[in-house]
mmCIF file of C-alpha atoms in Angstrom:
data_model
loop_
_atom_site.group_PDB
_atom_site.id
_atom_site.type_symbol
_atom_site.label_atom_id
_atom_site.label_comp_id
_atom_site.label_asym_id
_atom_site.label_seq_id
_atom_site.Cartn_x
_atom_site.Cartn_y
_atom_site.Cartn_z
ATOM 1 C CA MET A 1 -37.600 -57.022 67.044
ATOM 2 C CA ILE A 2 -38.883 -60.054 68.914
ATOM 3 C CA ARG A 3 -42.230 -58.437 69.619
ATOM 4 C CA GLU A 4 -42.558 -57.264 65.995
ATOM 5 C CA HIS A 5 -41.772 -60.767 64.743
ATOM 6 C CA ILE A 6 -44.476 -62.246 66.960
ATOM 7 C CA LEU A 7 -47.007 -59.566 65.996
ATOM 8 C CA GLU A 8 -46.319 -60.272 62.334
ATOM 9 C CA ARG A 9 -46.404 -64.086 62.487
ATOM 10 C CA ARG A 10 -48.759 -64.519 65.451
ATOM 11 C CA LYS A 11 -49.243 -68.188 66.435
ATOM 12 C CA ASP A 12 -46.837 -69.287 63.688
ATOM 13 C CA SER A 13 -44.005 -67.710 65.695
ATOM 14 C CA CYS A 14 -41.434 -69.782 67.470
ATOM 15 C CA VAL A 15 -38.622 -67.724 68.987
ATOM 16 C CA PHE A 16 -35.537 -69.234 70.576
ATOM 17 C CA ILE A 17 -33.382 -66.991 72.732
ATOM 18 C CA LEU A 18 -30.082 -68.718 73.471
ATOM 19 C CA THR A 19 -27.717 -67.173 76.002
ATOM 20 C CA PRO A 20 -25.013 -68.058 78.457
ATOM 21 C CA LEU A 21 -26.835 -69.802 81.324
ATOM 22 C CA SER A 22 -26.153 -66.887 83.653
ATOM 23 C CA LEU A 23 -28.353 -64.608 81.507
ATOM 24 C CA THR A 24 -31.495 -66.723 81.021
ATOM 25 C CA LYS A 25 -33.258 -65.325 84.097
ATOM 26 C CA GLN A 26 -32.358 -61.781 83.087
ATOM 27 C CA TRP A 27 -33.867 -62.295 79.629
ATOM 28 C CA HIS A 28 -37.041 -63.723 81.140
ATOM 29 C CA GLN A 29 -37.281 -60.802 83.548
ATOM 30 C CA GLU A 30 -36.649 -58.183 80.843
ATOM 31 C CA LEU A 31 -39.203 -59.676 78.448
ATOM 32 C CA THR A 32 -41.752 -59.845 81.264
ATOM 33 C CA GLU A 33 -41.207 -56.521 83.017
ATOM 34 C CA ARG A 34 -40.121 -54.225 80.183
ATOM 35 C CA PHE A 35 -41.986 -55.707 77.224
ATOM 36 C CA HIS A 36 -44.939 -57.412 78.983
ATOM 37 C CA LEU A 37 -44.575 -60.654 77.034
ATOM 38 C CA GLU A 38 -45.345 -62.953 79.974
ATOM 39 C CA ASP A 39 -48.409 -64.353 78.154
ATOM 40 C CA ILE A 40 -46.184 -65.976 75.519
ATOM 41 C CA LEU A 41 -43.129 -66.880 77.615
ATOM 42 C CA GLU A 42 -42.242 -70.112 79.372
ATOM 43 C CA GLY A 43 -44.557 -70.661 82.284
ATOM 44 C CA CYS A 44 -47.583 -69.039 80.649
ATOM 45 C CA THR A 45 -50.917 -70.563 81.619
ATOM 46 C CA GLU A 46 -51.584 -72.255 78.270
ATOM 47 C CA PRO A 47 -48.553 -74.213 76.940
ATOM 48 C CA GLU A 48 -49.731 -73.796 73.330
ATOM 49 C CA ASP A 49 -49.506 -69.998 73.829
ATOM 50 C CA GLN A 50 -45.792 -70.201 74.557
ATOM 51 C CA LEU A 51 -44.037 -68.622 71.584
ATOM 52 C CA ILE A 52 -40.743 -67.551 73.181
ATOM 53 C CA HIS A 53 -38.318 -70.147 74.523
ATOM 54 C CA ILE A 54 -35.267 -69.071 76.504
ATOM 55 C CA GLY A 55 -32.344 -71.375 77.212
ATOM 56 C CA GLY A 56 -28.617 -71.766 77.357
ATOM 57 C CA TYR A 57 -26.618 -72.552 74.224
ATOM 58 C CA LYS A 58 -26.600 -76.245 75.096
ATOM 59 C CA ASP A 59 -30.433 -76.279 75.248
ATOM 60 C CA VAL A 60 -30.767 -75.810 71.477
ATOM 61 C CA LEU A 61 -31.353 -79.497 70.700
ATOM 62 C CA LYS A 62 -33.881 -79.918 73.511
ATOM 63 C CA LEU A 63 -35.778 -76.815 72.348
ATOM 64 C CA SER A 64 -35.699 -77.949 68.719
ATOM 65 C CA LEU A 65 -37.036 -81.395 69.582
ATOM 66 C CA GLU A 66 -39.772 -79.973 71.805
ATOM 67 C CA PHE A 67 -40.893 -76.949 69.767
ATOM 68 C CA GLY A 68 -39.590 -77.531 66.238
ATOM 69 C CA GLN A 69 -37.622 -75.164 64.048
ATOM 70 C CA PRO A 70 -37.629 -71.562 65.290
ATOM 71 C CA SER A 71 -38.921 -68.836 63.004
ATOM 72 C CA MET A 72 -36.572 -66.456 64.838
ATOM 73 C CA ILE A 73 -33.417 -67.168 66.810
ATOM 74 C CA VAL A 74 -31.588 -64.719 69.040
ATOM 75 C CA ILE A 75 -28.066 -65.524 70.217
ATOM 76 C CA ASP A 76 -27.010 -63.284 73.091
ATOM 77 C CA GLU A 77 -23.300 -62.825 73.791
ATOM 78 C CA ALA A 78 -22.609 -64.561 70.472
ATOM 79 C CA HIS A 79 -18.865 -64.038 70.923
ATOM 80 C CA GLN A 80 -19.074 -66.615 73.744
ATOM 81 C CA LEU A 81 -20.588 -69.181 71.369
ATOM 82 C CA SER A 82 -17.986 -68.631 68.621
ATOM 83 C CA PRO A 83 -15.160 -70.623 70.246
ATOM 84 C CA PHE A 84 -17.439 -73.693 70.165
ATOM 85 C CA ALA A 85 -16.954 -73.779 66.381
ATOM 86 C CA TRP A 86 -13.229 -74.407 66.799
ATOM 87 C CA SER A 87 -13.381 -76.477 70.003
ATOM 88 C CA GLU A 88 -11.629 -79.795 70.432
ATOM 89 C CA LYS A 89 -14.651 -80.959 72.444
ATOM 90 C CA GLN A 90 -17.135 -82.718 70.173
ATOM 91 C CA SER A 91 -20.021 -81.721 72.448
ATOM 92 C CA GLU A 92 -19.246 -78.007 71.935
ATOM 93 C CA LYS A 93 -18.818 -78.453 68.181
ATOM 94 C CA PHE A 94 -22.172 -80.246 68.093
ATOM 95 C CA VAL A 95 -23.882 -77.394 69.985
ATOM 96 C CA TYR A 96 -22.352 -74.844 67.601
ATOM 97 C CA LYS A 97 -23.474 -76.799 64.523
ATOM 98 C CA GLU A 98 -27.023 -77.154 65.878
ATOM 99 C CA ILE A 99 -27.241 -73.426 66.579
ATOM 100 C CA ALA A 100 -25.738 -72.542 63.194
ATOM 101 C CA THR A 101 -28.250 -74.837 61.468
ATOM 102 C CA SER A 102 -31.117 -73.230 63.404
ATOM 103 C CA CYS A 103 -29.830 -69.800 62.362
ATOM 104 C CA HIS A 104 -29.657 -70.844 58.710
ATOM 105 C CA ASN A 105 -33.173 -72.287 58.753
ATOM 106 C CA ALA A 106 -34.851 -69.488 60.717
ATOM 107 C CA GLU A 107 -36.453 -66.544 58.945
ATOM 108 C CA VAL A 108 -34.642 -64.202 61.329
ATOM 109 C CA ALA A 109 -31.307 -64.768 63.057
ATOM 110 C CA LEU A 110 -30.074 -62.099 65.422
ATOM 111 C CA LEU A 111 -26.599 -62.391 66.927
ATOM 112 C CA LEU A 112 -25.864 -59.983 69.761
ATOM 113 C CA SER A 113 -22.434 -59.061 71.065
ATOM 114 C CA GLY A 114 -20.980 -55.955 72.621
ATOM 115 C CA THR A 115 -17.459 -57.320 72.409
ATOM 116 C CA PRO A 116 -15.189 -56.079 69.605
ATOM 117 C CA LEU A 117 -13.843 -58.954 67.568
ATOM 118 C CA LEU A 118 -10.949 -57.140 65.886
ATOM 119 C CA GLY A 119 -7.864 -59.286 66.186
ATOM 120 C CA ASN A 120 -9.976 -62.396 66.699
ATOM 121 C CA GLU A 121 -10.816 -63.381 63.147
ATOM 122 C CA ARG A 122 -11.661 -66.982 64.035
ATOM 123 C CA ASP A 123 -14.479 -66.048 66.398
ATOM 124 C CA TYR A 124 -15.683 -63.250 64.105
ATOM 125 C CA LEU A 125 -15.829 -65.745 61.226
ATOM 126 C CA ALA A 126 -17.701 -68.261 63.394
ATOM 127 C CA MET A 127 -20.352 -65.641 64.214
ATOM 128 C CA LEU A 128 -20.782 -64.685 60.557
ATOM 129 C CA HIS A 129 -20.943 -68.369 59.595
ATOM 130 C CA CYS A 130 -24.145 -68.601 61.679
ATOM 131 C CA VAL A 131 -25.686 -65.931 59.461
ATOM 132 C CA ASP A 132 -24.255 -66.953 56.071
ATOM 133 C CA ALA A 133 -22.453 -70.291 55.898
ATOM 134 C CA GLU A 134 -21.777 -70.099 52.157
ATOM 135 C CA SER A 135 -19.856 -66.839 52.336
ATOM 136 C CA HIS A 136 -18.108 -67.653 55.611
ATOM 137 C CA GLN A 137 -16.681 -71.170 55.492
ATOM 138 C CA LEU A 138 -15.278 -72.629 58.715
ATOM 139 C CA SER A 139 -11.996 -73.994 57.443
ATOM 140 C CA ASP A 140 -8.359 -72.933 57.238
ATOM 141 C CA THR A 141 -8.986 -71.656 53.714
ATOM 142 C CA GLY A 142 -12.156 -69.873 54.813
ATOM 143 C CA LEU A 143 -10.238 -68.215 57.646
ATOM 144 C CA GLU A 144 -7.484 -67.105 55.265
ATOM 145 C CA VAL A 145 -10.012 -65.636 52.805
ATOM 146 C CA PHE A 146 -11.849 -63.894 55.641
ATOM 147 C CA SER A 147 -8.625 -62.457 57.112
ATOM 148 C CA ASN A 148 -7.697 -61.085 53.683
ATOM 149 C CA LYS A 149 -11.139 -59.483 53.370
ATOM 150 C CA LEU A 150 -10.696 -57.816 56.761
ATOM 151 C CA LYS A 151 -7.274 -56.453 55.738
ATOM 152 C CA GLN A 152 -8.719 -55.104 52.492
ATOM 153 C CA GLN A 153 -11.655 -53.605 54.383
ATOM 154 C CA SER A 154 -9.234 -51.930 56.797
ATOM 155 C CA ARG A 155 -7.233 -50.410 53.915
ATOM 156 C CA LEU A 156 -10.406 -49.120 52.253
ATOM 157 C CA LEU A 157 -11.594 -47.648 55.534
ATOM 158 C CA ALA A 158 -8.284 -45.821 55.998
ATOM 159 C CA ILE A 159 -8.545 -44.378 52.477
ATOM 160 C CA THR A 160 -12.142 -43.301 53.105
ATOM 161 C CA VAL A 161 -11.221 -41.617 56.392
ATOM 162 C CA ARG A 162 -8.317 -39.734 54.781
ATOM 163 C CA TRP A 163 -10.489 -38.647 51.864
ATOM 164 C CA THR A 164 -13.301 -37.531 54.198
ATOM 165 C CA ARG A 165 -10.888 -35.507 56.353
ATOM 166 C CA ALA A 166 -9.425 -33.890 53.244
ATOM 167 C CA MET A 167 -12.901 -32.917 52.022
ATOM 168 C CA ILE A 168 -13.822 -31.468 55.408
ATOM 169 C CA MET A 169 -10.618 -29.446 55.504
ATOM 170 C CA LYS A 170 -11.190 -28.243 51.951
ATOM 171 C CA ARG A 171 -14.746 -27.123 52.762
ATOM 172 C CA SER A 172 -13.709 -25.400 55.976
ATOM 173 C CA ASN A 173 -10.967 -23.503 54.065
ATOM 174 C CA CYS A 174 -13.455 -22.511 51.349
ATOM 175 C CA SER A 175 -15.956 -21.141 53.848
ATOM 176 C CA ARG A 176 -13.433 -18.678 55.326
#
C-alpha cells in the first residue's frame, strides 16, 4: 500500500510510519530489503527525495514540523498507542491527539494490529477514533455507545452464524 501510494502521488507523497521505538529499525530494513525503497527512505542521498519517514509514536510532532502533513500515515502496533488516549499523563495524551489529527488529515490512514481487542472496548474505540473521530467519540458517552454497538454486533453475528449453519444443514440433507 505504501509503494502504491507513492507511485500514485509521486513527489507529493509524504508517508509517516509510526511504531513502537523497538520496531523502527525493522521497518527501515523491511522497506529497504524487501521493497527496495531505500531511494526514498531516511538517509537517501538527496534529502528532497525522502518521502517515507519512520519514527516512534512520540516523533509525530517532530516529523510534522519538519516534513509537514503526511499524505499517508501508518501506525504499527496501534493497540499500543490506544492507551495514550486515556492516559493520565498529558504528554501521552498530547502524542495521541497529534497522531489522531494526522490520521484525520491524511488521505490514507492505516492502523495495524495483530492483537484482538475484544473485551477492551476503550482501546478499540481509541483506534477507531483515529480513523473516524465523529463516529467514535472519546468520552464516557462515546464509550457507552460504542460498547452497545459491539453488543448488538455480537448478537447479530450469533444470529447470522446460526442461520448459516441451518442453511448448510438443510442443503446437506437435501443433497442426500
